[in-house]
Coordinates of C-alpha atoms and ligand atoms in Angstrom, one line a residue:
X1147 CA 6.2 38.0 41.3
X1148 CA 4.4 34.9 41.7
X1149 CA 5.0 31.1 41.4
X1150 CA 3.0 28.3 41.2
X1151 CA 3.5 24.9 43.5
X1152 CA 2.2 22.0 42.5
X1153 CA 1.9 18.5 44.9
X1154 CA 2.2 15.8 42.6
X1155 CA 1.1 12.7 42.1
X1156 CA -3.2 13.0 41.7
X1157 CA -4.7 11.2 38.9
X1158 CA -6.6 13.9 37.1
X1159 CA -10.3 12.9 36.2
X1160 CA -13.4 14.8 35.2
X1161 CA -14.0 17.1 32.6
X1162 CA -12.3 20.5 31.3
X1163 CA -13.5 23.3 28.7
X1164 CA -11.2 24.5 26.4
X1165 CA -10.8 28.3 25.8
X1166 CA -10.7 30.5 22.5
X1167 CA -7.8 30.1 20.5
X1168 CA -4.9 32.5 21.3
X1169 CA -3.0 32.5 18.0
X1170 CA -6.5 33.0 16.4
X1171 CA -7.4 35.6 18.7
X1172 CA -4.3 37.6 18.7
X1173 CA -4.7 38.1 15.1
X1174 CA -8.5 38.7 15.0
X1175 CA -8.4 41.6 17.6
X1176 CA -6.0 43.6 15.6
X1177 CA -7.9 42.4 12.3
X1178 CA -10.9 44.8 13.7
X1179 CA -8.8 47.7 12.8
X1180 CA -9.7 47.1 9.2
X1181 CA -13.5 47.6 9.6
X1182 CA -15.6 50.5 9.2
X1183 CA -17.5 49.7 11.9
X1184 CA -17.5 48.2 15.8
X1185 CA -17.3 44.4 15.8
X1186 CA -18.2 41.9 18.4
X1187 CA -16.1 39.0 19.0
X1188 CA -16.8 36.1 21.5
X1189 CA -14.6 33.7 22.9
X1190 CA -11.9 35.6 23.3
X1191 CA -9.4 33.4 25.8
X1192 CA -8.3 36.1 28.6
X1193 CA -4.7 35.5 29.0
X1194 CA -2.0 38.3 29.1
X1195 CA -1.4 38.3 25.4
X1196 CA -4.8 39.7 25.1
X1197 CA -5.0 42.1 27.5
X1198 CA -1.5 43.8 25.8
X1199 CA -3.2 43.8 22.6
X1200 CA -6.1 45.6 24.0
X1201 CA -4.2 48.0 26.0
X1202 CA -2.4 48.5 22.5
X1203 CA -5.6 49.4 20.7
X1204 CA -7.1 51.8 23.7
X1205 CA -4.0 53.4 23.4
X1206 CA -4.6 54.2 19.7
X1207 CA -8.2 55.5 20.3
X1208 CA -10.1 52.4 20.0
X1209 CA -13.1 51.7 22.2
X1210 CA -13.1 48.5 23.8
X1211 CA -16.4 47.5 26.0
X1212 CA -16.2 43.6 27.7
X1213 CA -19.9 42.2 27.5
X1214 CA -19.2 39.3 29.3
X1215 CA -15.6 37.9 30.2
X1216 CA -14.7 36.6 26.9
X1217 CA -17.0 38.7 24.5
X1218 CA -15.6 41.8 23.7
X1219 CA -17.0 44.7 21.6
X1220 CA -14.7 46.4 19.5
X1221 CA -14.9 49.9 17.8
X1222 CA -11.5 50.6 15.9
X1223 CA -13.0 53.6 13.6
X1224 CA -11.8 56.3 16.2
X1225 CA -8.3 55.6 16.2
X1226 CA -5.8 58.9 15.9
X1227 CA -2.8 57.4 15.6
X1228 CA -0.6 54.3 13.4
X1229 CA 2.6 54.1 16.0
X1230 CA 2.1 51.9 18.9
X1231 CA 4.1 52.0 22.2
X1232 CA 7.1 50.7 22.4
X1233 CA 6.0 49.4 26.0
X1234 CA 3.4 47.1 24.9
X1235 CA 4.8 45.9 21.4
X1236 CA 7.8 44.8 22.3
X1237 CA 6.2 42.3 25.1
X1238 CA 4.6 39.8 22.7
X1239 CA 5.2 38.4 19.4
X1240 CA 1.6 38.6 17.5
X1241 CA 1.8 42.7 18.0
X1242 CA 3.4 42.4 14.5
X1243 CA -0.1 41.9 13.3
X1244 CA -1.2 45.4 14.0
X1245 CA 1.0 46.4 11.7
X1246 CA 0.0 44.4 8.8
X1247 CA -3.9 45.8 9.7
X1248 CA -2.7 49.4 9.7
X1249 CA -0.6 49.3 6.9
X1250 CA -3.9 48.2 5.0
X1251 CA -6.3 50.7 6.3
X1252 CA -4.1 53.5 6.6
X1253 CA -1.3 53.5 4.4
X1254 CA 1.4 53.5 7.3
X1255 CA 2.2 52.0 10.6
X1256 CA 5.1 51.6 13.1
X1257 CA 5.6 49.2 16.0
X1258 CA 8.7 48.3 18.4
X1259 CA 9.9 44.9 16.9
X1260 CA 7.9 42.1 18.6
X1261 CA 9.1 40.3 21.6
X1262 CA 6.9 36.9 22.6
X1263 CA 8.7 33.3 23.4
X1264 CA 12.2 33.5 23.0
X1265 CA 12.4 30.2 20.4
X1266 CA 15.8 30.7 19.1
X1267 CA 15.9 33.3 15.7
X1268 CA 12.6 34.7 14.3
X1269 CA 13.2 36.8 11.7
X1270 CA 10.0 38.9 10.1
X1271 CA 11.8 39.0 6.2
X1272 CA 8.7 37.3 4.7
X1273 CA 6.5 39.6 6.3
X1274 CA 8.3 42.4 5.1
X1275 CA 8.7 40.6 1.8
X1276 CA 4.8 40.6 1.6
X1277 CA 4.6 44.2 2.5
X1278 CA 6.8 45.1 -0.4
X1279 CA 5.6 43.1 -3.0
X1280 CA 2.3 44.6 -2.1
X1281 CA 3.8 47.9 -3.0
X1282 CA 5.2 49.2 0.7
X1283 CA 8.4 50.6 2.3
X1284 CA 9.7 48.8 5.0
X1285 CA 12.5 50.1 7.0
X1286 CA 13.6 48.7 10.6
X1287 CA 15.2 51.3 12.9
X1288 CA 15.3 52.7 16.3
X1289 CA 14.2 49.2 17.3
X1290 CA 10.9 49.7 14.8
X1291 CA 9.5 48.6 11.9
X1292 CA 8.3 51.4 10.1
X1293 CA 5.9 50.4 7.3
X1294 CA 4.4 53.1 4.6
X1295 CA 2.5 52.7 1.6
X1296 CA 1.0 55.1 -1.1
X1297 CA -1.9 52.5 -2.1
X1298 CA -1.4 48.7 -1.9
X1299 CA -1.7 46.5 -4.8
X1300 CA -2.4 42.7 -5.3
X1301 CA 0.6 41.0 -6.0
X1302 CA 1.6 37.1 -6.2
X1303 CA 4.1 36.5 -2.7
X1304 CA 5.8 33.2 -2.7
X1305 CA 6.6 32.2 1.2
X1306 CA 10.0 30.6 1.0
X1307 CA 9.1 29.1 4.5
X1308 CA 6.1 28.3 5.9
X1309 CA 5.0 30.9 8.4
X1310 CA 2.1 31.0 10.5
X1311 CA 2.3 34.7 11.1
X1312 CA 3.6 35.9 7.8
X1313 CA 0.7 34.2 6.3
X1314 CA -2.1 35.9 8.4
X1315 CA 0.0 39.7 7.9
X1316 CA 0.0 39.5 4.5
X1317 CA -3.6 38.7 4.4
X1318 CA -4.3 41.7 6.5
X1319 CA -2.6 44.0 4.4
X1320 CA -4.0 42.6 1.3
X1321 CA -7.9 42.9 2.4
X1322 CA -8.2 46.9 1.2
X1323 CA -5.6 46.3 -1.7
X1324 CA -6.2 47.1 -5.1
X1325 CA -6.7 43.4 -7.0
X1326 CA -6.0 40.0 -6.0
X1327 CA -3.0 38.8 -3.9
X1328 CA -2.2 35.1 -4.3
X1329 CA 0.0 34.1 -1.4
X1330 CA 1.9 30.9 -1.8
X1331 CA 3.3 28.2 0.3
X1332 CA 0.8 29.2 2.8
X1333 CA 0.6 28.1 6.2
X1334 CA -2.4 25.8 6.6
X1335 CA -2.7 26.1 10.7
X1336 CA -6.8 26.0 11.5
X1337 CA -6.3 29.8 13.1
X1338 CA -5.6 30.5 9.1
X1339 CA -8.5 29.2 8.1
X1340 CA -10.6 31.6 11.5
X1341 CA -8.8 34.4 10.7
X1342 CA -9.7 34.1 7.0
X1343 CA -13.2 33.3 8.3
X1344 CA -13.6 36.5 10.5
X1345 CA -12.3 38.8 7.7
X1346 CA -15.3 37.5 5.3
X1347 CA -17.6 37.6 7.9
X1348 CA -16.4 41.7 7.6
X1349 CA -17.2 41.6 3.9
X1350 CA -13.7 40.3 2.8
X1351 CA -12.5 38.0 -0.2
X1352 CA -10.4 35.7 1.2
X1353 CA -10.3 32.2 -0.8
X1354 CA -8.6 28.8 -0.7
X1355 CA -7.2 29.6 3.7
X1356 CA -6.5 26.2 5.2
X1357 CA -4.8 25.3 1.3
X1358 CA -1.1 26.3 0.7
X1359 CA -2.8 28.7 -2.1
X1360 CA -4.8 31.5 -0.4
X1361 CA -5.8 34.5 -3.2
X1362 CA -7.3 37.8 -1.4
X1363 CA -9.1 40.0 -3.4
X1364 CA -9.2 43.5 -2.4
X1365 CA -12.5 45.3 -1.2
X1366 CA -12.8 48.4 -0.3
X1367 CA -15.3 48.4 2.8
X1368 CA -15.3 46.3 5.7
X1369 CA -18.9 46.0 7.7
X1370 CA -19.4 45.1 11.4
X1371 CA -19.7 41.3 12.5
X1372 CA -20.2 39.1 15.4
X1373 CA -17.8 36.2 15.6
X1374 CA -16.8 33.7 17.5
X1375 CA -13.2 32.5 17.9
X1376 CA -12.3 28.8 17.5
X1377 CA -11.1 26.4 20.3
X1378 CA -7.8 26.3 21.0
X1379 CA -5.7 23.1 19.9
X1380 CA -2.8 23.9 21.9
X1381 CA -4.7 23.7 25.5
X1382 CA -6.6 21.0 24.5
X1383 CA -3.6 19.1 23.8
X1384 CA -1.7 20.4 27.0
X1385 CA -5.5 18.9 29.0
X1386 CA -4.8 15.7 26.8
X1387 CA -1.1 15.4 28.0
X1388 CA -2.2 16.4 31.5
X1389 CA -4.7 13.5 31.8
X1390 CA -1.9 10.9 29.8
X1391 CA 0.3 12.2 32.1
X1392 CA -1.0 11.4 35.3
X1393 CA -3.0 7.7 34.2
X1394 CA -6.3 10.0 34.6
X1395 CA -9.7 10.1 32.6
X1396 CA -10.4 13.3 31.2
X1397 CA -12.9 14.5 29.1
X1398 CA -11.5 17.7 26.9
X1399 CA -14.7 19.8 26.1
X1400 CA -15.5 22.6 23.2
X1401 CA -12.8 21.1 20.8
X1402 CA -12.8 20.9 16.9
X1403 CA -11.6 17.1 16.8
X1404 CA -10.1 17.3 13.2
X1405 CA -7.6 19.9 14.7
X1406 CA -6.9 17.6 17.1
X1407 CA -5.8 15.0 14.6
X1408 CA -2.0 15.0 14.5
X1409 CA -2.1 14.5 18.5
X1410 CA -4.7 12.2 19.2
X1411 CA -2.9 9.8 16.5
X1412 CA 0.5 10.2 18.5
X1413 CA -1.2 9.7 21.6
X1414 CA -3.1 6.6 20.6
X1415 CA 0.6 5.5 19.3
X1416 CA 1.8 5.5 22.7
X1417 CA -1.2 3.4 24.1
X1418 CA -3.1 6.4 25.3
X1419 CA -7.1 5.7 25.1
X1420 CA -8.6 8.6 22.7
X1421 CA -12.4 8.5 22.3
X1422 CA -14.2 11.3 20.5
X1423 CA -17.9 12.3 21.1
X1424 CA -18.7 15.1 19.2
X1425 CA -16.8 18.0 20.2
X1426 CA -15.3 16.3 23.4
X1427 CA -12.6 14.1 23.2
X1428 CA -11.9 11.6 26.5
X1429 CA -8.3 10.6 27.2
X1430 CA -7.9 7.1 29.8
X1431 CA -5.5 5.1 30.6
X1432 CA -5.3 1.6 28.7
X1433 CA -2.0 0.6 30.0
X1434 CA 1.8 1.4 30.1
X1435 CA 2.9 4.0 27.8
X1436 CA 5.1 3.2 24.7
X1437 CA 7.6 5.4 23.2
X1438 CA 7.1 7.0 19.8
X1439 CA 9.0 9.1 17.6
X1440 CA 7.6 12.7 17.1
X1441 CA 8.9 15.4 14.0
X1442 CA 7.1 18.5 14.3
X1443 CA 5.6 20.4 11.0
X1444 CA 3.5 22.2 10.0
X1445 CA -0.3 21.7 10.1
X1446 CA -1.2 19.1 9.8
X1447 CA 1.6 17.6 10.7
X1448 CA 2.6 17.8 14.7
X1449 CA 2.4 21.0 16.4
X1450 CA 5.9 22.7 17.7
X1451 CA 4.0 24.2 20.4
X1452 CA 2.8 20.6 21.6
X1453 CA 6.8 19.5 21.5
X1454 CA 7.7 20.0 24.9
X1455 CA 4.3 18.6 26.2
X1456 CA 5.1 15.3 24.2
X1457 CA 8.6 15.0 25.0
X1458 CA 7.4 15.7 28.7
X1459 CA 5.1 12.4 28.4
X1460 CA 7.4 10.6 26.6
X1461 CA 9.7 11.0 29.6
X1462 CA 7.7 8.5 30.9
X1463 CA 7.1 5.9 28.4
X1464 CA 8.7 2.5 28.1
X1465 CA 11.9 2.6 25.9
X1466 CA 13.7 5.2 23.8
X1467 CA 12.4 8.1 21.6
X1468 CA 13.4 10.5 18.8
X1469 CA 12.3 14.1 18.8
X1470 CA 12.9 16.3 16.0
X1471 CA 12.0 20.1 16.1
X1472 CA 11.9 20.8 12.7
X1473 CA 10.2 24.8 12.9
X1474 CA 12.3 26.3 15.3
X1475 CA 16.0 26.4 16.2
X1476 CA 16.1 26.7 20.0
X1477 CA 13.3 24.7 21.4
X1478 CA 14.6 22.3 23.6
X1479 CA 16.1 24.5 26.3
X1480 CA 13.5 23.5 29.0
X1481 CA 14.9 19.8 28.7
X1482 CA 17.5 21.0 31.2
X1483 CA 14.1 21.7 34.0
X1484 CA 12.8 18.3 33.4
X1485 CA 16.1 16.6 33.5
X1486 CA 16.3 18.4 37.4
X1487 CA 13.0 16.3 37.9
X1488 CA 15.0 13.2 36.8
X1489 CA 14.1 12.9 33.0
X1490 CA 16.5 11.5 30.8
X1491 CA 16.9 13.5 27.7
X1492 CA 19.7 14.1 25.5
X1493 CA 19.9 17.0 23.1
X1494 CA 21.9 17.2 19.6
X1495 CA 20.9 20.0 17.9
X1496 CA 17.5 19.6 16.6
X1497 CA 17.1 16.2 18.1
X1498 CA 16.3 15.1 21.5
X1499 CA 16.7 11.3 22.6
X1500 CA 14.1 10.8 25.5
X1501 CA 14.6 7.6 27.5
X1502 CA 11.8 6.7 29.5
X1503 CA 12.1 6.5 33.2
X1504 CA 9.8 5.3 36.0
X1505 CA 8.9 8.6 37.6
X1506 CA 9.6 12.3 37.9
X1507 CA 10.4 14.1 41.3
X1508 CA 8.9 17.5 42.3
X1509 CA 11.9 20.2 41.9
X1510 CA 12.1 23.9 41.7
X1511 CA 12.3 25.0 38.0
X1512 CA 11.8 27.5 35.3
X1513 CA 9.4 28.4 32.9
X1514 CA 11.5 28.7 30.1
X1515 CA 8.8 30.1 27.5
X1516 CA 5.1 30.0 27.2
X1517 CA 4.9 25.8 26.3
X1518 CA 7.8 24.9 28.4
X1519 CA 5.6 26.3 31.2
X1520 CA 3.1 24.2 30.0
X1521 CA 5.3 21.2 30.1
X1522 CA 6.4 22.1 33.9
X1523 CA 2.6 22.2 34.9
X1524 CA 2.4 18.6 33.3
X1525 CA 5.9 17.6 34.7
X1526 CA 4.6 19.0 38.0
X1527 CA 1.4 17.4 38.3
X1528 CA 2.6 13.7 37.5
X1529 CA 5.8 14.5 39.8
X1530 CA 6.1 12.6 43.2
X1531 CA 6.3 15.7 45.9
X1532 CA 6.5 19.4 45.7
X1533 CA 7.4 21.3 42.4
X1534 CA 7.4 25.3 42.2
X1535 CA 7.4 26.6 39.0
X1536 CA 8.9 29.9 38.7
X1537 CA 8.9 32.8 35.8
X1538 CA 5.3 31.8 35.6
X1539 CA 4.5 35.1 33.3
X1540 CA 5.1 33.1 30.0
X1541 CA 2.6 30.6 31.4
X1542 CA 0.0 33.7 31.9
X1543 CA 0.3 35.0 28.1
X1544 CA -1.1 31.6 26.7
X1545 CA -3.5 29.9 29.5
X1546 CA -6.9 31.1 30.8
X1547 CA -7.5 30.0 34.5
X1548 CA -5.2 27.2 34.4
X1549 CA -5.3 26.9 38.3
X1550 CA -9.1 26.9 38.1
X1551 CA -8.6 24.1 35.5
X1552 CA -6.2 22.1 36.9
X1553 CA -8.2 21.9 40.5
X1554 CA -11.4 20.9 38.7
X1555 CA -9.8 17.7 37.6
X1556 CA -8.4 17.2 41.0
X1557 CA -5.0 18.2 40.7
X1558 CA -3.2 20.6 43.8
X1559 CA -1.7 23.8 42.3
X1560 CA -1.6 26.9 43.8
X1561 CA -0.3 30.4 42.5
X1562 CA 1.4 31.9 45.7
X1563 CA 3.5 35.7 45.9
X1564 CA 7.3 35.8 46.3
Ligands
EPU1076 N1 10.3 32.5 9.6 C1 11.0 33.2 8.6 N2 10.9 34.6 8.2 C2 9.6 34.8 8.8 C3 9.0 34.5 9.6 C4 8.9 33.0 9.9 O1 11.9 32.3 8.0 O2 9.5 36.2 8.5 C5 10.7 31.0 10.2 C6 10.9 31.1 11.5 O3 12.1 31.3 12.0 C7 10.5 29.6 11.8 C8 8.8 29.2 11.4 O4 9.6 30.1 9.8 O5 11.5 28.8 11.7 C9 8.0 29.5 11.1 O6 7.5 30.4 12.1 P1 6.1 31.2 12.1 O7 6.1 32.5 11.5 O8 5.1 29.9 11.3 O9 6.0 31.2 13.5 P2 4.8 32.9 14.3 O10 4.1 33.1 13.5 O11 5.9 34.0 14.8 C10 3.6 30.8 15.2 C11 2.4 30.8 16.8 C12 3.7 30.3 17.6 C13 4.0 28.9 16.6 C14 4.3 29.5 15.3 C15 4.7 27.6 14.4 C16 1.4 32.9 17.2 C17 1.2 34.2 17.6 N3 2.8 32.4 17.3 O12 4.5 32.0 15.4 O13 3.0 30.1 19.0 O14 5.2 28.1 17.6 O15 3.4 29.9 14.9 O16 3.2 27.1 14.7 O17 0.5 32.6 16.1 C18 3.0 29.5 21.0 O18 1.6 30.0 20.8 O19 3.5 29.0 21.9 C19 3.8 30.0 19.8 C20 5.3 30.0 19.8

């Protein structure tokens, strides 16, 4: 086991380059299964979730070669099984994309019920409803989801709740289905558009991604492509919050500023300096931090994955802020950890009341999930004294080279074995 040890109180300065988007890459890599030729994917973040996906696909017969540290060549044409190892698929949420891709390509798949962050109830009913609408039968037994289809046929699928995973999974299943599939009330996150662009670059016919109606006309064959994953909106937001919390001056490079708007707008409201220069965003101190109210919403609303980070920043602002979590029913567990450091937060259902404090104080804390872990990094960097973060495997799932990036900005962090 390992932990992070942070000696807080340093002001972060300099620049940091954002990696490829985790939540796009974890869908694009399984989507290569659909292709009848090898594909090259660039800007793949080297994080634990990607390593697991690569292990799953290799075990199934895919040939995988790293052309450089973030570029991978995947040849999924020799896959010899539609059943995935329980050991790996149960460890991460996005393994569910293998289901949509395999079902589309081979008419069958079975995977373990996916794992991932514990954010409360994480059902898959909408994924299953979508597959069934396309003509598949789906069963859950022995801890597995088993999907079968003679031939998938396009249909209209209305998503009762806006779901990133269901939107992408139904898109994957529909790519080779006969005729037209229309997904209504689709999610609009930047990674949905990225996955659709990737599919289209292989010859798929997906239109409307980024709006709430996506139309997919099935095609027979998909051809080789060379594609680059978009930058990670949440990793960028994490470094922006680190800069704002420590009162530093940091340029976050390789971002798509449009994707960052819900975050930059909130930071500006909090009196953080935000300057956009092409594909870089400079974050700098303007004065004391102001309170703000936040409601998490599907894109283009304020992202739920930034909620633990913005709560940490609001803990250091003047006044009392209200944060409403509208996406997940249990995403405030980490506030108990922040409270150990001196934050004043009270939770009532899906509402957090955050009373700003003068300072946070270093303490042993847990990374209770991925973004909670990122929030602990921010809190540790700003806190007086030493913070030790345990259960850091959560952070490994989504942040590439986090120690190197923080050290390059002047933070003091070490990863040590325990
Ligand atoms: N939902 C259903 N039924 C379903 C699927 C979802 O009711 O079949 C509900 C969920 O319970 C939730 C809401 O719909 O209340 C949204 O869930 P969504 O399906 O959008 O989440 P997801 O696809 O499982 C992805 C990200 C999460 C991110 C959410 C919301 C990946 C691999 N994960 O999860 O990212 O929080 O979208 O934006 O893309 C993270 O990166 O830390 C992370 C947790």
